[in-house]
mmCIF file of C-alpha atoms and ligand atoms in Angstrom:
data_model
loop_
_atom_site.group_PDB
_atom_site.id
_atom_site.type_symbol
_atom_site.label_atom_id
_atom_site.label_comp_id
_atom_site.label_asym_id
_atom_site.label_seq_id
_atom_site.Cartn_x
_atom_site.Cartn_y
_atom_site.Cartn_z
ATOM 1 C CA MET A 1 1.461 40.145 -6.162
ATOM 2 C CA SER A 2 4.204 37.855 -4.932
ATOM 3 C CA HIS A 3 2.295 35.858 -2.309
ATOM 4 C CA LEU A 4 0.366 32.786 -3.446
ATOM 5 C CA ARG A 5 -2.638 33.752 -1.319
ATOM 6 C CA THR A 6 -2.885 37.069 -3.121
ATOM 7 C CA ARG A 7 -2.370 35.539 -6.550
ATOM 8 C CA ALA A 8 -4.985 32.850 -5.872
ATOM 9 C CA VAL A 9 -7.518 35.682 -5.513
ATOM 10 C CA HIS A 10 -6.398 38.028 -8.276
ATOM 11 C CA ALA A 11 -4.347 36.257 -10.973
ATOM 12 C CA GLY A 12 -6.123 35.965 -14.316
ATOM 13 C CA GLN A 13 -9.135 37.954 -13.121
ATOM 14 C CA HIS A 14 -9.888 41.653 -13.500
ATOM 15 C CA PRO A 15 -13.114 43.640 -13.186
ATOM 16 C CA ASP A 16 -15.018 43.239 -16.469
ATOM 17 C CA ALA A 17 -14.064 45.969 -18.961
ATOM 18 C CA THR A 18 -17.706 46.717 -19.887
ATOM 19 C CA THR A 19 -19.661 46.314 -16.640
ATOM 20 C CA GLY A 20 -17.050 46.349 -13.884
ATOM 21 C CA ALA A 21 -18.285 42.929 -12.671
ATOM 22 C CA ILE A 22 -15.702 41.571 -10.234
ATOM 23 C CA ALA A 23 -16.652 37.904 -10.600
ATOM 24 C CA THR A 24 -15.492 36.827 -14.059
ATOM 25 C CA PRO A 25 -18.633 36.563 -16.246
ATOM 26 C CA ILE A 26 -19.618 33.159 -17.600
ATOM 27 C CA SER A 27 -19.251 33.531 -21.368
ATOM 28 C CA GLN A 28 -21.969 31.034 -22.208
ATOM 29 C CA THR A 29 -21.605 30.985 -25.962
ATOM 30 C CA THR A 30 -20.449 28.462 -28.522
ATOM 31 C CA ALA A 31 -19.286 30.866 -31.237
ATOM 32 C CA PHE A 32 -18.055 34.467 -31.407
ATOM 33 C CA GLY A 33 -19.024 36.818 -34.249
ATOM 34 C CA TYR A 34 -15.923 37.926 -36.100
ATOM 35 C CA GLY A 35 -17.501 40.587 -38.319
ATOM 36 C CA THR A 36 -15.944 40.152 -41.711
ATOM 37 C CA LEU A 37 -14.785 37.155 -43.718
ATOM 38 C CA GLU A 38 -11.214 38.417 -43.777
ATOM 39 C CA HIS A 39 -11.109 38.966 -40.013
ATOM 40 C CA GLY A 40 -12.512 35.471 -39.468
ATOM 41 C CA ALA A 41 -9.906 34.059 -41.840
ATOM 42 C CA ALA A 42 -7.124 35.900 -39.977
ATOM 43 C CA ILE A 43 -8.277 34.493 -36.602
ATOM 44 C CA PHE A 44 -8.401 30.965 -38.007
ATOM 45 C CA ALA A 45 -4.950 31.425 -39.559
ATOM 46 C CA GLY A 46 -3.579 32.545 -36.187
ATOM 47 C CA GLU A 47 -2.700 35.954 -37.648
ATOM 48 C CA ALA A 48 -5.157 37.986 -35.538
ATOM 49 C CA PRO A 49 -6.108 37.597 -31.886
ATOM 50 C CA GLY A 50 -9.748 36.893 -31.047
ATOM 51 C CA TYR A 51 -12.173 34.220 -29.989
ATOM 52 C CA ARG A 52 -13.942 32.145 -32.628
ATOM 53 C CA TYR A 53 -15.426 28.964 -31.104
ATOM 54 C CA SER A 54 -15.518 27.843 -27.453
ATOM 55 C CA ARG A 55 -13.971 24.465 -28.186
ATOM 56 C CA PHE A 56 -10.755 26.313 -29.107
ATOM 57 C CA ALA A 57 -10.883 29.071 -26.488
ATOM 58 C CA ASN A 58 -13.390 30.899 -24.288
ATOM 59 C CA PRO A 59 -12.926 34.028 -22.106
ATOM 60 C CA THR A 60 -14.026 32.395 -18.811
ATOM 61 C CA VAL A 61 -11.823 29.380 -19.467
ATOM 62 C CA ALA A 62 -8.959 31.689 -20.517
ATOM 63 C CA ALA A 63 -9.163 33.520 -17.162
ATOM 64 C CA LEU A 64 -8.843 30.166 -15.360
ATOM 65 C CA GLU A 65 -5.911 29.142 -17.576
ATOM 66 C CA ALA A 66 -4.172 32.448 -16.791
ATOM 67 C CA LYS A 67 -4.761 31.991 -13.053
ATOM 68 C CA MET A 68 -3.372 28.441 -13.028
ATOM 69 C CA ALA A 69 -0.392 29.382 -15.236
ATOM 70 C CA ASP A 70 0.400 32.111 -12.711
ATOM 71 C CA LEU A 71 0.082 29.832 -9.663
ATOM 72 C CA GLU A 72 2.283 27.146 -11.219
ATOM 73 C CA GLY A 73 4.805 29.693 -12.557
ATOM 74 C CA ALA A 74 4.168 28.637 -16.157
ATOM 75 C CA PRO A 75 4.085 30.696 -19.371
ATOM 76 C CA ALA A 76 0.916 28.884 -20.538
ATOM 77 C CA ALA A 77 -1.890 26.546 -19.454
ATOM 78 C CA VAL A 78 -4.784 24.727 -21.114
ATOM 79 C CA ALA A 79 -7.950 23.559 -19.324
ATOM 80 C CA PHE A 80 -9.881 20.343 -19.939
ATOM 81 C CA ALA A 81 -13.231 18.806 -19.057
ATOM 82 C CA SER A 82 -11.526 16.378 -16.637
ATOM 83 C CA GLY A 83 -8.112 15.371 -15.389
ATOM 84 C CA THR A 84 -8.395 12.308 -17.595
ATOM 85 C CA ALA A 85 -9.033 14.445 -20.703
ATOM 86 C CA ALA A 86 -5.877 16.369 -19.761
ATOM 87 C CA THR A 87 -3.888 13.127 -19.363
ATOM 88 C CA SER A 88 -5.066 11.589 -22.635
ATOM 89 C CA SER A 89 -4.413 14.862 -24.495
ATOM 90 C CA VAL A 90 -0.827 14.992 -23.181
ATOM 91 C CA LEU A 91 -0.243 11.376 -24.202
ATOM 92 C CA LEU A 92 -1.874 11.723 -27.632
ATOM 93 C CA GLY A 93 -0.317 15.123 -28.233
ATOM 94 C CA LEU A 94 3.272 14.293 -27.341
ATOM 95 C CA LEU A 95 3.686 10.584 -28.202
ATOM 96 C CA ARG A 96 3.597 8.592 -31.428
ATOM 97 C CA PRO A 97 3.868 4.859 -32.241
ATOM 98 C CA GLY A 98 7.304 3.470 -31.403
ATOM 99 C CA ASP A 99 7.871 5.918 -28.546
ATOM 100 C CA GLU A 100 8.391 4.849 -24.969
ATOM 101 C CA LEU A 101 6.651 6.294 -21.927
ATOM 102 C CA VAL A 102 8.248 5.805 -18.517
ATOM 103 C CA PHE A 103 6.397 6.356 -15.262
ATOM 104 C CA LEU A 104 7.383 6.327 -11.628
ATOM 105 C CA GLY A 105 4.521 4.894 -9.626
ATOM 106 C CA PRO A 106 2.295 4.220 -8.039
ATOM 107 C CA LEU A 107 -0.132 6.309 -10.083
ATOM 108 C CA TYR A 108 -3.871 6.891 -9.919
ATOM 109 C CA GLY A 109 -5.227 3.574 -11.271
ATOM 110 C CA GLY A 110 -7.153 5.297 -14.065
ATOM 111 C CA THR A 111 -3.987 7.017 -15.309
ATOM 112 C CA GLU A 112 -2.002 3.804 -15.423
ATOM 113 C CA GLY A 113 -4.948 1.981 -17.011
ATOM 114 C CA LEU A 114 -5.213 4.689 -19.672
ATOM 115 C CA MET A 115 -1.467 4.584 -20.375
ATOM 116 C CA ARG A 116 -1.462 0.820 -20.759
ATOM 117 C CA SER A 117 -4.560 0.758 -22.932
ATOM 118 C CA LEU A 118 -3.353 3.564 -25.215
ATOM 119 C CA GLY A 119 0.114 2.037 -25.288
ATOM 120 C CA GLU A 120 -1.194 -1.353 -26.396
ATOM 121 C CA ARG A 121 -3.453 0.045 -29.096
ATOM 122 C CA TRP A 122 -1.088 2.673 -30.474
ATOM 123 C CA GLY A 123 2.261 0.864 -30.201
ATOM 124 C CA ILE A 124 3.736 2.881 -27.342
ATOM 125 C CA LYS A 125 5.863 0.957 -24.839
ATOM 126 C CA VAL A 126 4.910 1.779 -21.244
ATOM 127 C CA THR A 127 7.574 1.115 -18.582
ATOM 128 C CA ASP A 128 6.993 1.188 -14.843
ATOM 129 C CA ALA A 129 10.317 2.426 -13.408
ATOM 130 C CA THR A 130 9.227 2.447 -9.759
ATOM 131 C CA ALA A 131 11.351 -0.524 -8.761
ATOM 132 C CA SER A 132 14.282 -0.097 -11.187
ATOM 133 C CA GLY A 133 14.666 3.671 -10.840
ATOM 134 C CA LEU A 134 14.422 6.155 -13.667
ATOM 135 C CA ALA A 135 18.039 5.998 -14.876
ATOM 136 C CA ALA A 136 17.781 2.290 -15.654
ATOM 137 C CA ALA A 137 14.465 2.694 -17.486
ATOM 138 C CA LEU A 138 15.365 5.509 -19.892
ATOM 139 C CA THR A 139 16.195 4.385 -23.447
ATOM 140 C CA PRO A 140 16.878 6.313 -26.669
ATOM 141 C CA ALA A 141 13.175 5.822 -27.515
ATOM 142 C CA THR A 142 11.877 7.381 -24.277
ATOM 143 C CA ARG A 143 9.786 10.427 -25.126
ATOM 144 C CA LEU A 144 7.970 11.162 -21.862
ATOM 145 C CA VAL A 145 8.442 10.641 -18.117
ATOM 146 C CA TRP A 146 5.433 10.762 -15.768
ATOM 147 C CA VAL A 147 5.239 11.121 -11.978
ATOM 148 C CA GLU A 148 2.730 12.173 -9.335
ATOM 149 C CA THR A 149 3.931 14.708 -6.750
ATOM 150 C CA LEU A 150 2.275 12.673 -3.987
ATOM 151 C CA THR A 151 1.261 9.259 -5.211
ATOM 152 C CA ASN A 152 -2.300 7.961 -5.195
ATOM 153 C CA PRO A 153 -3.082 6.246 -2.843
ATOM 154 C CA THR A 154 0.050 5.482 -0.777
ATOM 155 C CA LEU A 155 1.445 9.036 -0.509
ATOM 156 C CA ARG A 156 4.968 8.345 -1.733
ATOM 157 C CA LEU A 157 7.222 11.037 -3.216
ATOM 158 C CA HIS A 158 9.779 11.160 -5.989
ATOM 159 C CA ASP A 159 12.722 13.560 -5.899
ATOM 160 C CA LEU A 160 11.417 15.888 -8.603
ATOM 161 C CA ALA A 161 14.662 17.813 -9.138
ATOM 162 C CA GLU A 162 16.486 14.521 -9.650
ATOM 163 C CA VAL A 163 13.816 13.176 -12.023
ATOM 164 C CA ALA A 164 13.885 16.418 -14.031
ATOM 165 C CA ALA A 165 17.694 16.490 -14.245
ATOM 166 C CA LEU A 166 17.937 12.849 -15.373
ATOM 167 C CA ALA A 167 15.280 13.267 -18.060
ATOM 168 C CA ARG A 168 16.571 16.662 -19.220
ATOM 169 C CA ALA A 169 20.046 15.264 -19.749
ATOM 170 C CA ARG A 170 18.433 12.934 -22.324
ATOM 171 C CA GLY A 171 16.170 15.619 -23.787
ATOM 172 C CA VAL A 172 13.034 13.865 -22.487
ATOM 173 C CA PRO A 173 10.091 16.020 -21.289
ATOM 174 C CA THR A 174 8.681 15.306 -17.833
ATOM 175 C CA VAL A 175 5.099 15.545 -16.545
ATOM 176 C CA ALA A 176 4.193 15.869 -12.862
ATOM 177 C CA ASP A 177 0.593 15.252 -11.820
ATOM 178 C CA ASN A 178 0.265 17.781 -8.985
ATOM 179 C CA THR A 179 -3.349 16.942 -8.078
ATOM 180 C CA PHE A 180 -2.628 15.825 -4.488
ATOM 181 C CA CYS A 181 -0.314 18.761 -3.670
ATOM 182 C CA THR A 182 -1.713 21.735 -5.629
ATOM 183 C CA PRO A 183 0.608 24.716 -6.196
ATOM 184 C CA CYS A 184 0.254 25.502 -2.471
ATOM 185 C CA LEU A 185 2.448 22.532 -1.541
ATOM 186 C CA ALA A 186 4.513 21.793 -4.648
ATOM 187 C CA ARG A 187 5.597 23.743 -7.716
ATOM 188 C CA PRO A 188 7.260 21.154 -9.965
ATOM 189 C CA LEU A 189 8.175 23.610 -12.734
ATOM 190 C CA GLU A 190 10.517 25.404 -10.318
ATOM 191 C CA LEU A 191 12.358 22.082 -9.899
ATOM 192 C CA GLY A 192 12.844 21.592 -13.643
ATOM 193 C CA ILE A 193 9.746 19.528 -14.504
ATOM 194 C CA ASP A 194 8.365 20.504 -17.941
ATOM 195 C CA LEU A 195 4.589 20.078 -17.583
ATOM 196 C CA VAL A 196 2.306 20.144 -14.557
ATOM 197 C CA LEU A 197 -1.074 18.439 -14.745
ATOM 198 C CA HIS A 198 -4.045 18.561 -12.368
ATOM 199 C CA SER A 199 -7.362 16.941 -11.929
ATOM 200 C CA MET A 200 -9.055 20.223 -10.928
ATOM 201 C CA THR A 201 -11.979 18.060 -9.833
ATOM 202 C CA LYS A 202 -10.195 17.795 -6.479
ATOM 203 C CA TYR A 203 -8.586 20.572 -4.394
ATOM 204 C CA LEU A 204 -8.698 23.303 -7.035
ATOM 205 C CA GLY A 205 -12.493 23.121 -7.296
ATOM 206 C CA GLY A 206 -12.587 22.160 -3.635
ATOM 207 C CA HIS A 207 -16.331 21.693 -3.237
ATOM 208 C CA GLY A 208 -16.989 18.451 -5.098
ATOM 209 C CA ASP A 209 -19.222 20.058 -7.718
ATOM 210 C CA ALA A 210 -17.246 20.181 -10.981
ATOM 211 C CA THR A 211 -14.879 18.017 -13.005
ATOM 212 C CA GLY A 212 -11.940 19.550 -14.831
ATOM 213 C CA GLY A 213 -8.264 19.214 -15.678
ATOM 214 C CA ILE A 214 -5.409 21.523 -16.537
ATOM 215 C CA VAL A 215 -1.934 21.299 -18.037
ATOM 216 C CA ALA A 216 0.644 24.071 -17.508
ATOM 217 C CA GLY A 217 4.132 24.571 -18.927
ATOM 218 C CA SER A 218 5.989 26.164 -21.833
ATOM 219 C CA GLU A 219 4.143 27.750 -24.767
ATOM 220 C CA ALA A 220 5.537 25.061 -27.072
ATOM 221 C CA LEU A 221 4.497 22.001 -25.023
ATOM 222 C CA VAL A 222 1.149 23.458 -23.930
ATOM 223 C CA GLY A 223 0.532 24.510 -27.541
ATOM 224 C CA ALA A 224 1.018 20.927 -28.727
ATOM 225 C CA VAL A 225 -1.273 19.587 -25.987
ATOM 226 C CA ARG A 226 -3.887 22.261 -26.768
ATOM 227 C CA LYS A 227 -3.832 21.438 -30.477
ATOM 228 C CA THR A 228 -4.554 17.764 -29.801
ATOM 229 C CA GLY A 229 -6.808 18.298 -26.798
ATOM 230 C CA MET A 230 -9.056 20.979 -28.242
ATOM 231 C CA GLY A 231 -8.623 20.387 -31.972
ATOM 232 C CA HIS A 232 -8.794 16.598 -32.071
ATOM 233 C CA VAL A 233 -10.082 15.210 -28.760
ATOM 234 C CA GLY A 234 -12.500 18.085 -28.131
ATOM 235 C CA GLY A 235 -11.912 17.845 -24.398
ATOM 236 C CA ASN A 236 -12.578 21.537 -23.650
ATOM 237 C CA LEU A 237 -13.802 22.701 -20.259
ATOM 238 C CA ALA A 238 -17.286 24.268 -20.163
ATOM 239 C CA PRO A 239 -17.420 27.976 -19.144
ATOM 240 C CA GLN A 240 -19.787 27.307 -16.218
ATOM 241 C CA GLU A 241 -17.319 24.808 -14.784
ATOM 242 C CA ALA A 242 -14.458 27.284 -15.365
ATOM 243 C CA PHE A 243 -16.404 29.789 -13.252
ATOM 244 C CA LEU A 244 -16.638 27.257 -10.399
ATOM 245 C CA PHE A 245 -12.886 26.625 -10.534
ATOM 246 C CA LEU A 246 -12.116 30.368 -10.600
ATOM 247 C CA ARG A 247 -14.250 30.743 -7.491
ATOM 248 C CA GLY A 248 -12.791 27.681 -5.777
ATOM 249 C CA ILE A 249 -9.158 28.645 -6.324
ATOM 250 C CA LYS A 250 -9.633 31.977 -4.524
ATOM 251 C CA THR A 251 -9.828 30.055 -1.222
ATOM 252 C CA LEU A 252 -7.380 27.268 -2.136
ATOM 253 C CA PRO A 253 -4.544 28.355 0.202
ATOM 254 C CA LEU A 254 -6.960 28.726 3.138
ATOM 255 C CA ARG A 255 -8.566 25.364 2.483
ATOM 256 C CA MET A 256 -5.215 23.599 1.995
ATOM 257 C CA ALA A 257 -4.047 24.844 5.392
ATOM 258 C CA ALA A 258 -7.171 23.321 6.994
ATOM 259 C CA HIS A 259 -6.792 20.053 5.031
ATOM 260 C CA CYS A 260 -3.149 19.770 6.140
ATOM 261 C CA GLU A 261 -3.983 20.494 9.786
ATOM 262 C CA GLY A 262 -6.790 17.916 9.838
ATOM 263 C CA ALA A 263 -4.772 15.261 8.005
ATOM 264 C CA LEU A 264 -1.838 15.547 10.410
ATOM 265 C CA ALA A 265 -4.170 15.158 13.397
ATOM 266 C CA VAL A 266 -5.881 12.147 11.793
ATOM 267 C CA ALA A 267 -2.537 10.559 10.819
ATOM 268 C CA ARG A 268 -1.148 10.953 14.348
ATOM 269 C CA PHE A 269 -4.299 9.413 15.836
ATOM 270 C CA LEU A 270 -4.193 6.453 13.443
ATOM 271 C CA ALA A 271 -0.473 5.875 14.005
ATOM 272 C CA ALA A 272 -1.134 5.328 17.709
ATOM 273 C CA HIS A 273 -4.153 3.024 17.194
ATOM 274 C CA PRO A 274 -3.656 -0.714 17.884
ATOM 275 C CA ALA A 275 -6.013 -1.791 15.056
ATOM 276 C CA VAL A 276 -3.856 0.036 12.508
ATOM 277 C CA ARG A 277 -0.754 -1.617 11.070
ATOM 278 C CA ALA A 278 0.639 1.252 8.972
ATOM 279 C CA VAL A 279 -0.167 4.884 8.245
ATOM 280 C CA HIS A 280 0.936 6.586 5.032
ATOM 281 C CA TYR A 281 1.307 10.319 5.574
ATOM 282 C CA PRO A 282 4.431 12.281 4.572
ATOM 283 C CA GLY A 283 4.084 14.551 7.610
ATOM 284 C CA LEU A 284 4.740 11.686 10.043
ATOM 285 C CA GLU A 285 8.323 11.185 11.185
ATOM 286 C CA CYS A 286 7.915 7.454 10.447
ATOM 287 C CA HIS A 287 7.153 8.074 6.732
ATOM 288 C CA PRO A 288 10.138 6.619 4.822
ATOM 289 C CA GLN A 289 10.511 9.854 2.838
ATOM 290 C CA HIS A 290 9.757 12.352 5.593
ATOM 291 C CA ALA A 291 13.061 14.189 4.969
ATOM 292 C CA LEU A 292 12.351 14.508 1.237
ATOM 293 C CA ALA A 293 8.809 15.648 2.044
ATOM 294 C CA GLN A 294 10.162 18.360 4.342
ATOM 295 C CA ARG A 295 12.471 19.524 1.578
ATOM 296 C CA GLN A 296 10.108 19.254 -1.365
ATOM 297 C CA LEU A 297 6.721 20.213 0.049
ATOM 298 C CA GLN A 298 5.882 23.682 1.283
ATOM 299 C CA GLU A 299 3.401 24.790 3.903
ATOM 300 C CA GLY A 300 2.244 21.283 4.861
ATOM 301 C CA PHE A 301 2.014 17.649 3.881
ATOM 302 C CA GLY A 302 -1.377 17.507 2.204
ATOM 303 C CA GLY A 303 -4.880 16.394 3.068
ATOM 304 C CA MET A 304 -4.664 12.731 2.060
ATOM 305 C CA VAL A 305 -3.964 9.921 4.527
ATOM 306 C CA SER A 306 -4.086 6.214 3.856
ATOM 307 C CA PHE A 307 -3.768 3.444 6.385
ATOM 308 C CA GLU A 308 -3.637 -0.308 6.552
ATOM 309 C CA LEU A 309 -5.581 -2.266 9.114
ATOM 310 C CA ALA A 310 -3.812 -4.821 11.304
ATOM 311 C CA ARG A 311 -6.501 -7.252 10.119
ATOM 312 C CA CYS A 312 -5.479 -6.653 6.525
ATOM 313 C CA GLU A 313 -8.511 -7.953 4.664
ATOM 314 C CA ARG A 314 -11.463 -6.608 2.742
ATOM 315 C CA ALA A 315 -14.047 -7.567 5.364
ATOM 316 C CA ALA A 316 -12.194 -5.548 8.009
ATOM 317 C CA ALA A 317 -11.929 -2.524 5.704
ATOM 318 C CA ALA A 318 -15.645 -2.812 4.965
ATOM 319 C CA ALA A 319 -16.509 -3.016 8.658
ATOM 320 C CA VAL A 320 -14.625 0.228 9.368
ATOM 321 C CA LEU A 321 -15.769 2.099 6.257
ATOM 322 C CA ASP A 322 -19.412 1.088 6.697
ATOM 323 C CA ARG A 323 -19.386 2.508 10.232
ATOM 324 C CA LEU A 324 -18.025 5.965 9.368
ATOM 325 C CA ARG A 325 -20.536 8.789 9.762
ATOM 326 C CA LEU A 326 -18.772 12.074 9.069
ATOM 327 C CA PHE A 327 -16.551 10.651 6.325
ATOM 328 C CA THR A 328 -18.701 9.844 3.305
ATOM 329 C CA GLN A 329 -17.757 6.638 1.504
ATOM 330 C CA ALA A 330 -16.890 7.867 -1.961
ATOM 331 C CA VAL A 331 -14.039 8.199 -4.397
ATOM 332 C CA SER A 332 -12.622 11.592 -5.387
ATOM 333 C CA LEU A 333 -10.808 13.865 -2.958
ATOM 334 C CA GLY A 334 -10.024 17.427 -2.046
ATOM 335 C CA ASP A 335 -13.601 18.382 -1.175
ATOM 336 C CA ALA A 336 -14.565 20.456 1.869
ATOM 337 C CA ASP A 337 -16.325 17.238 3.004
ATOM 338 C CA SER A 338 -14.227 14.349 4.291
ATOM 339 C CA LEU A 339 -14.352 11.242 2.091
ATOM 340 C CA ALA A 340 -13.155 7.663 2.565
ATOM 341 C CA CYS A 341 -12.634 4.846 0.086
ATOM 342 C CA HIS A 342 -11.215 1.358 -0.418
ATOM 343 C CA PRO A 343 -8.688 1.870 -3.258
ATOM 344 C CA ALA A 344 -8.327 -1.829 -4.157
ATOM 345 C CA SER A 345 -11.982 -2.093 -5.223
ATOM 346 C CA THR A 346 -12.443 1.460 -6.581
ATOM 347 C CA THR A 347 -9.706 3.893 -7.685
ATOM 348 C CA HIS A 348 -7.222 1.097 -8.307
ATOM 349 C CA SER A 349 -9.614 -1.482 -9.722
ATOM 350 C CA PHE A 350 -8.388 -0.384 -13.201
ATOM 351 C CA VAL A 351 -4.942 -1.961 -12.744
ATOM 352 C CA SER A 352 -3.800 -5.555 -12.315
ATOM 353 C CA ALA A 353 -3.663 -7.310 -8.940
ATOM 354 C CA GLN A 354 0.109 -7.474 -9.454
ATOM 355 C CA THR A 355 0.349 -3.683 -9.843
ATOM 356 C CA ARG A 356 -1.836 -3.214 -6.758
ATOM 357 C CA ALA A 357 0.381 -5.545 -4.737
ATOM 358 C CA ALA A 358 3.581 -3.825 -5.914
ATOM 359 C CA GLY A 359 2.123 -0.425 -5.028
ATOM 360 C CA GLY A 360 0.976 -1.472 -1.560
ATOM 361 C CA VAL A 361 -2.722 -1.275 -2.468
ATOM 362 C CA THR A 362 -3.800 -4.121 -0.221
ATOM 363 C CA GLU A 363 -7.339 -5.262 0.648
ATOM 364 C CA GLY A 364 -6.895 -3.752 4.110
ATOM 365 C CA LEU A 365 -5.916 -0.284 2.836
ATOM 366 C CA ILE A 366 -8.296 2.630 3.454
ATOM 367 C CA ARG A 367 -7.787 6.059 1.852
ATOM 368 C CA LEU A 368 -9.028 9.213 3.547
ATOM 369 C CA SER A 369 -9.504 12.610 1.959
ATOM 370 C CA VAL A 370 -9.504 14.758 5.074
ATOM 371 C CA GLY A 371 -11.914 17.662 4.628
ATOM 372 C CA ILE A 372 -12.016 21.019 6.363
ATOM 373 C CA GLU A 373 -14.216 19.983 9.299
ATOM 374 C CA HIS A 374 -12.774 20.318 12.827
ATOM 375 C CA PRO A 375 -10.018 17.693 13.301
ATOM 376 C CA ASP A 376 -11.444 16.587 16.693
ATOM 377 C CA ASP A 377 -14.728 15.567 15.069
ATOM 378 C CA LEU A 378 -12.925 13.630 12.354
ATOM 379 C CA VAL A 379 -10.756 11.793 14.882
ATOM 380 C CA ALA A 380 -13.847 10.967 16.958
ATOM 381 C CA ASP A 381 -15.556 9.493 13.875
ATOM 382 C CA LEU A 382 -12.539 7.316 13.086
ATOM 383 C CA GLU A 383 -12.276 6.252 16.710
ATOM 384 C CA GLN A 384 -15.856 4.976 16.804
ATOM 385 C CA ALA A 385 -15.533 3.307 13.354
ATOM 386 C CA LEU A 386 -12.323 1.480 14.335
ATOM 387 C CA ARG A 387 -14.200 -0.181 17.202
ATOM 388 C CA ALA A 388 -15.549 -2.480 14.464
ATOM 389 C CA VAL A 389 -12.132 -4.160 14.322
ATOM 390 C CA ALA A 390 -10.878 -3.586 17.868
HETATM 391 O O1 7XF B 401 -10.571 12.732 -14.714
HETATM 392 P P1 7XF B 401 -10.514 13.158 -13.276
HETATM 393 O O2 7XF B 401 -10.811 14.628 -13.094
HETATM 394 O O3 7XF B 401 -11.318 12.247 -12.404
HETATM 395 O O4 7XF B 401 -8.969 13.039 -12.812
HETATM 396 C C1 7XF B 401 -8.173 11.917 -12.998
HETATM 397 C C2 7XF B 401 -7.081 11.903 -11.977
HETATM 398 C C3 7XF B 401 -5.817 12.335 -12.341
HETATM 399 N N1 7XF B 401 -4.795 12.342 -11.476
HETATM 400 C C4 7XF B 401 -4.961 11.938 -10.204
HETATM 401 C C5 7XF B 401 -3.798 11.953 -9.264
HETATM 402 C C6 7XF B 401 -6.207 11.491 -9.769
HETATM 403 O O5 7XF B 401 -6.343 11.094 -8.496
HETATM 404 C C7 7XF B 401 -7.287 11.469 -10.669
HETATM 405 C C8 7XF B 401 -8.645 11.023 -10.273
HETATM 406 N N2 7XF B 401 -8.711 10.334 -9.050
HETATM 407 C C9 7XF B 401 -9.994 10.021 -8.418
HETATM 408 C C10 7XF B 401 -9.674 9.318 -7.097
HETATM 409 O O6 7XF B 401 -8.527 8.866 -6.906
HETATM 410 O O7 7XF B 401 -10.542 9.274 -6.227
HETATM 411 C C11 7XF B 401 -10.851 9.240 -9.353
HETATM 412 C C12 7XF B 401 -11.946 8.451 -8.795
HETATM 413 S S1 7XF B 401 -12.199 6.891 -9.662
#
């Protein structure tokens, strides 16, 4: 099972031992009978295998964790009720007061907001190393480095092998949020990153009908995150949602190919449009990190495109967004349906105006999640919407 397309279908899932059911059954139960007091005690002591309570582990969720561990090339994975539950469990599980957390931005606004809020309340210094570079930001107190594989919303990249090598030399674990790329386009663990995190809400689910998160990496790091995330935060994924992700991931490679094809067509159209000042898409030759993108990304450049209007103001963005028909105005991304949003007032409203400015999140920036519809129809929709500012 070496090909990702094959593993996306089969990894973690086997016909049910009792019934032969091919679709993994939804184990809709809170607790599991363990028979005798001593057997129950052994499970709780970690001395015997077995399920006990769905907040700790559940068979449907375990199948999803096994599938994602396989796709990311990780020994272990732990699933959460949202990407944010995954993020907060990593932070709470691996950091303590006095530690320093360094990130390379820009990041999803909610992630940076969460880091800053937790940092302030729990005495953890949070350093944005985007401008200075990672080497200058690492100190003896640094305990975690955080990056996104394609940044939200301006589609920048970081050289993951370089980030991993720098942090490893200091013994600092690294986390890569791989939500925008999925394992189809990027596999950070192969480049030396220690933990991969996803909001499964996006491409992994793929149909805009479930929220979830996952963290994959070594047994030791994932074990620490699981202990905090399940034992203390209680951020476990529900089995019905796990079923939706198992189903969604089977078609992930096929959907990603369509997202990438559509996004490239949309990006090329926008780049040639006079009402557009800048297009952010790593597949365009004009992207400042196109060479790194070609080296680091596989099979395509992703389904997200953002662009800045020549009339770089909120009213212009509103005029274009309000006229779109096929693109639904909404946050989130990675759905079969195309979506469009204004990051400054939505996804990045959780960070300061200064952070938005530094990250290029201007009032005239529009973010597109290009769905799997025919690219010609998407381009036609953008063409008619852009007449609002022509
Ligand atoms: O808790 P969630 O499942 O919504 O995931 C949080 C999250 C984590 N990492 C990245 C790179 C994300 O983009 C997100 C969520 N982003 C949505 C968006 O940008 O549209 C959130 C909508 S406010």
